[in-house]
Coordinates of C-alpha atoms in Angstrom, one line a residue:
M1 CA -14.7 -18.5 0.3
P2 CA -10.9 -17.9 0.8
D3 CA -9.5 -14.9 1.0
A4 CA -8.0 -12.4 -2.1
E5 CA -4.1 -13.3 -2.4
P6 CA -2.1 -10.0 -2.9
P7 CA -0.2 -9.4 -5.8
R8 CA 3.9 -10.0 -5.1
L9 CA 5.8 -7.1 -5.6
N10 CA 9.6 -6.6 -7.1
R11 CA 13.0 -4.7 -5.0
R12 CA 11.0 -1.3 -4.6
T13 CA 7.4 -1.2 -7.1
V14 CA 5.8 2.2 -7.2
L15 CA 2.6 1.3 -7.5
T16 CA 1.7 3.9 -10.9
G17 CA -2.2 4.2 -11.0
T18 CA -5.0 5.3 -7.9
A19 CA -5.5 1.0 -6.9
A20 CA -3.1 -1.7 -6.5
A21 CA -4.3 -5.5 -8.1
V22 CA -5.6 -7.1 -5.2
V23 CA -8.8 -5.8 -2.8
G24 CA -8.5 -7.4 0.5
V25 CA -11.0 -9.1 2.2
A26 CA -11.4 -7.6 6.8
G27 CA -12.4 -10.3 8.9
I28 CA -15.5 -9.7 10.4
G29 CA -14.5 -11.2 13.9
V30 CA -16.2 -13.1 15.8
F31 CA -19.0 -15.1 13.1
G32 CA -16.9 -17.8 12.1
R33 CA -15.9 -18.9 8.3
W34 CA -19.1 -15.8 7.0
L35 CA -16.9 -13.1 4.7
L36 CA -17.7 -10.9 2.8
K37 CA -17.4 -10.8 -1.0
P38 CA -15.8 -8.6 -2.5
K39 CA -17.3 -5.5 -4.6
S40 CA -15.0 -3.9 -7.2
I41 CA -13.9 -0.7 -6.2
A42 CA -11.3 1.3 -8.9
T43 CA -10.3 -0.4 -12.0
P44 CA -7.4 -2.8 -11.3
V45 CA -3.7 -1.3 -12.1
T46 CA -1.0 -2.5 -13.8
P47 CA 2.2 -1.9 -10.6
T48 CA 5.5 0.0 -12.5
T49 CA 9.4 -0.1 -11.9
V50 CA 10.9 2.5 -11.8
P51 CA 14.7 2.8 -10.4
R52 CA 15.4 3.8 -7.2
T53 CA 16.6 7.1 -7.8
A54 CA 12.7 7.9 -8.6
L55 CA 11.2 7.8 -5.3
D56 CA 14.3 10.7 -4.7
S57 CA 12.5 13.2 -7.5
P58 CA 9.8 16.3 -6.2
A59 CA 6.8 14.7 -7.3
P60 CA 7.1 11.5 -6.1
P61 CA 4.5 8.8 -7.1
A62 CA 1.3 8.8 -6.3
V63 CA 1.0 4.9 -5.0
Q64 CA 4.2 4.0 -4.4
S65 CA 5.1 0.1 -2.0
T66 CA 8.3 -0.8 -1.1
P67 CA 9.6 -3.6 0.7
F68 CA 11.5 -3.7 4.4
Q69 CA 12.7 -7.0 5.4
S70 CA 11.3 -6.9 9.2
K71 CA 12.7 -8.2 12.3
A72 CA 9.9 -8.2 14.3
R73 CA 7.8 -10.0 12.7
G74 CA 10.3 -12.7 10.7
R75 CA 9.7 -11.4 6.7
T76 CA 9.5 -8.7 3.8
V77 CA 6.8 -6.6 3.7
N78 CA 5.6 -3.9 2.1
V79 CA 5.0 -0.4 2.7
V80 CA 1.9 1.5 0.8
V81 CA 2.4 5.4 0.8
I82 CA -0.5 7.1 -0.2
R83 CA 0.7 11.1 -1.1
P84 CA -1.9 13.9 -2.6
E85 CA -1.2 13.7 -5.9
G86 CA 1.9 16.3 -7.6
T87 CA 2.4 17.6 -3.7
Q88 CA 5.9 18.1 -4.2
V89 CA 6.8 19.0 -0.4
R90 CA 9.0 16.1 1.8
D91 CA 9.7 15.6 5.6
L92 CA 5.0 15.1 4.8
P93 CA 2.8 14.3 8.4
V94 CA 2.0 11.0 8.2
C95 CA -1.6 9.1 9.1
L96 CA -0.2 5.7 9.9
A97 CA -3.7 3.6 8.1
L98 CA -4.3 -0.8 9.6
H99 CA -5.6 -2.8 7.8
G100 CA -8.6 -5.3 8.4
R101 CA -7.7 -9.3 8.3
G102 CA -7.3 -10.9 5.4
A103 CA -6.4 -7.5 3.8
D104 CA -2.5 -6.1 3.1
A105 CA -1.0 -3.0 2.9
T106 CA -3.0 -2.2 0.1
M107 CA -6.5 -2.7 0.8
F108 CA -6.7 1.9 1.4
A109 CA -5.2 2.5 -2.0
N110 CA -8.2 -0.3 -3.9
L111 CA -10.3 2.0 -1.4
G112 CA -10.4 4.9 -3.0
V113 CA -8.3 6.2 -0.6
P114 CA -5.6 8.2 -3.4
A115 CA -8.4 10.1 -5.3
A116 CA -9.8 11.5 -2.0
L117 CA -7.3 12.0 -0.5
T118 CA -6.2 14.6 -3.0
A119 CA -9.8 16.0 -3.3
A120 CA -9.6 16.4 0.5
V121 CA -6.2 18.4 -0.7
T122 CA -7.4 20.7 -2.9
A123 CA -9.6 21.3 -1.2
G124 CA -7.8 23.2 1.1
M125 CA -7.0 20.2 4.3
P126 CA -3.3 20.6 4.3
A127 CA -1.8 17.9 2.9
Y128 CA 0.0 14.9 4.5
A129 CA 0.6 11.0 3.5
V130 CA -1.4 7.3 4.4
V131 CA 1.5 5.1 4.8
S132 CA 0.4 1.3 5.9
V133 CA 2.4 -1.7 6.2
D134 CA 1.2 -5.3 5.3
G135 CA 0.4 -6.1 9.5
G136 CA -0.7 -10.6 9.5
D137 CA -3.7 -11.6 10.6
R138 CA -3.4 -11.6 14.4
Y139 CA -4.8 -8.5 15.0
W140 CA -1.5 -5.7 15.6
T141 CA -0.3 -7.4 18.2
A142 CA 2.2 -8.5 20.7
A143 CA 0.2 -12.7 21.0
D144 CA 3.1 -14.5 19.0
P145 CA 6.7 -13.6 19.4
A146 CA 7.9 -14.7 16.7
D147 CA 5.8 -12.3 14.2
D148 CA 4.9 -8.9 16.2
P149 CA 3.5 -6.3 14.2
R150 CA 3.0 -4.2 17.5
A151 CA 6.9 -3.8 17.8
M152 CA 7.8 -3.5 13.4
L153 CA 5.3 -0.5 14.4
S154 CA 6.7 1.0 17.0
D155 CA 10.6 0.4 16.3
E156 CA 10.8 -0.4 13.0
L157 CA 8.4 1.7 10.6
P158 CA 9.7 5.4 12.3
G159 CA 13.3 4.6 10.2
W160 CA 11.5 3.6 7.2
L161 CA 9.6 6.4 7.3
A162 CA 12.7 9.0 7.0
E163 CA 14.3 6.5 4.6
L164 CA 10.7 7.4 2.6
G165 CA 10.7 10.8 3.0
L166 CA 8.4 11.3 5.3
R167 CA 7.9 12.4 9.0
P168 CA 8.9 9.4 11.4
E169 CA 6.4 9.4 13.8
P170 CA 2.8 9.1 12.5
G171 CA 0.4 11.9 14.1
V172 CA -2.8 10.1 13.1
L173 CA -3.9 7.1 12.7
M174 CA -6.9 4.5 11.3
G175 CA -7.7 1.6 10.7
I176 CA -10.8 -1.1 9.0
S177 CA -12.8 -3.3 11.1
M178 CA -9.1 -5.5 12.8
G179 CA -7.1 -2.4 12.0
A180 CA -9.0 -0.6 14.3
F181 CA -8.6 -2.7 16.9
G182 CA -4.6 -2.4 16.4
A183 CA -4.6 1.4 15.8
L184 CA -6.9 2.1 19.2
G185 CA -3.7 -0.3 20.5
H186 CA -1.2 2.1 19.0
A187 CA -2.6 4.6 20.0
R188 CA -3.0 3.5 23.9
T189 CA 1.1 3.7 24.1
H190 CA 2.3 6.5 21.5
H191 CA -0.9 9.2 22.1
P192 CA -1.1 10.6 17.4
A193 CA -3.4 13.6 17.8
A194 CA -6.3 11.9 16.1
T195 CA -7.4 7.5 16.0
A196 CA -10.2 7.5 13.7
A197 CA -11.8 4.0 14.4
I198 CA -13.6 2.5 11.5
S199 CA -15.8 -1.1 11.9
P200 CA -13.8 -1.6 15.1
A201 CA -13.9 -5.1 15.6
L202 CA -14.0 -4.9 19.5
F203 CA -15.0 -8.2 21.5
T204 CA -17.2 -7.2 25.0
S205 CA -16.6 -10.4 25.6
W206 CA -13.3 -13.6 26.0
N207 CA -16.5 -15.9 24.7
E208 CA -16.5 -13.9 20.8
A209 CA -12.8 -13.0 21.0
R210 CA -11.4 -16.4 20.8
L211 CA -13.4 -17.8 18.5
R212 CA -10.2 -15.2 16.5
S213 CA -8.2 -18.1 17.6
V214 CA -5.5 -15.2 17.8
F215 CA -5.4 -15.5 21.9
A216 CA -3.5 -17.1 23.3
S217 CA -5.1 -17.2 26.7
K218 CA -7.7 -14.8 28.7
S219 CA -5.8 -12.6 30.2
Q220 CA -3.2 -12.2 26.2
W221 CA -6.9 -10.8 25.4
E222 CA -7.4 -8.4 28.2
E223 CA -4.9 -7.1 28.3
A224 CA -5.1 -6.4 24.6
E225 CA -8.8 -5.3 23.9
P226 CA -9.7 -2.1 23.7
L227 CA -12.9 -2.0 24.6
R228 CA -11.3 -1.7 27.9
H229 CA -8.5 0.5 28.1
T230 CA -10.5 3.4 26.8
Q231 CA -9.5 5.4 30.3
D232 CA -5.3 5.2 28.0
L233 CA -5.9 7.0 24.3
N234 CA -7.1 10.5 27.0
G235 CA -5.2 13.2 24.7
T236 CA -5.7 11.1 21.0
A237 CA -9.0 13.3 19.2
L238 CA -10.7 9.6 18.6
G239 CA -13.3 9.6 15.3
V240 CA -15.8 6.5 15.3
W241 CA -17.4 5.5 12.3
C242 CA -18.9 1.8 12.0
G243 CA -22.0 1.1 9.4
T244 CA -25.1 0.5 11.7
D245 CA -25.6 -3.1 10.4
D246 CA -22.5 -3.9 11.3
P247 CA -22.4 -6.6 13.3
F248 CA -19.1 -5.3 15.3
A249 CA -22.1 -2.2 15.9
P250 CA -22.6 -3.3 18.9
A251 CA -19.1 -2.4 20.3
A252 CA -19.2 0.7 18.2
R253 CA -21.8 1.6 20.6
Q254 CA -19.9 0.9 23.6
L255 CA -16.6 2.1 22.7
V256 CA -18.3 5.3 22.1
E257 CA -20.1 5.3 25.3
K258 CA -16.8 4.6 26.8
A259 CA -14.4 6.9 25.4
R260 CA -17.0 9.5 24.4
P261 CA -14.6 10.4 20.9
E262 CA -14.7 13.6 18.9
R263 CA -16.4 12.3 16.1
A264 CA -19.0 9.6 16.5
E265 CA -21.1 8.6 13.3
L266 CA -22.8 5.0 13.9
T267 CA -24.8 5.8 10.2
D268 CA -26.3 3.3 7.9
G269 CA -24.3 0.8 5.8
A270 CA -22.6 -3.0 6.8
H271 CA -19.0 -4.6 6.8
D272 CA -17.9 -4.0 4.2
E273 CA -16.5 -2.0 0.7
E274 CA -18.6 -0.3 0.1
Y275 CA -19.5 1.8 3.1
W276 CA -15.8 2.9 4.1
T277 CA -14.8 3.7 0.8
A278 CA -18.3 6.2 1.2
V279 CA -17.2 7.2 5.0
L280 CA -13.1 7.6 4.1
P281 CA -13.5 11.1 2.7
D282 CA -15.3 12.0 5.5
V283 CA -12.4 9.9 7.6
L284 CA -9.4 12.7 5.6
R285 CA -10.7 15.5 6.4
W286 CA -11.6 14.7 10.0
L287 CA -8.2 13.2 10.5
G288 CA -7.1 16.5 8.4
T289 CA -8.0 19.2 10.9
H290 CA -5.8 17.2 13.1
I291 CA -2.3 16.8 11.4

């Protein structure tokens, strides 16, 4: 089953509901063309275009999508910001959320993060924004010099966050599947307060990694593979969530053994939207204790 095609967004488009219109499918790593059938997680809404000045209002939209031109990726990318409903705080701290393979920046909105984040803040958690950006399908690495999402996150995203009225340096990170690979890689060099790896698509051998057709060589994979650099995660609190029926569960267990995370939740579940929707409220609350 081919991956879903994300909707095209107009300049300064704002998503005014709790989810975008299309759910992306996260990549499954070494398991060839085995793709998950999307499940309906949230009711799609029609994006509404508003004047640019609306983004500077005291209470910005709960879910806002803004296009930016990325030199590092050589294309226009969308930055999706999820704020707690009704918040009037500017300069919010940021959780950078990296999507899975086959998905895009709308993934976290579609998985119920807007409602879960609002509920957590209403219950007393400090307010923060969840920010996602289109990163392509190359595991958030510099595997292709002409399309370098890693440079985009390091060199371009801080300026975009400042323009959107947020703190320019993300305080915490999370990622799902391929996004967990990218979040762990970003944490190695940026040392956020906390990093949450959800269903991490990690590879225990080069034979597994090369099947993704991302890494040009074994040495390139070895440089990027988080399991081979867990010592670089010192200084960031780590949380790992993975379903026991997930094909990546053995790699997640290896990550837990090597990195000794602050949280390690290997519970019933598969590599699918049902599992991610179920654990994201817990992930958001845990990140909120560190931001």
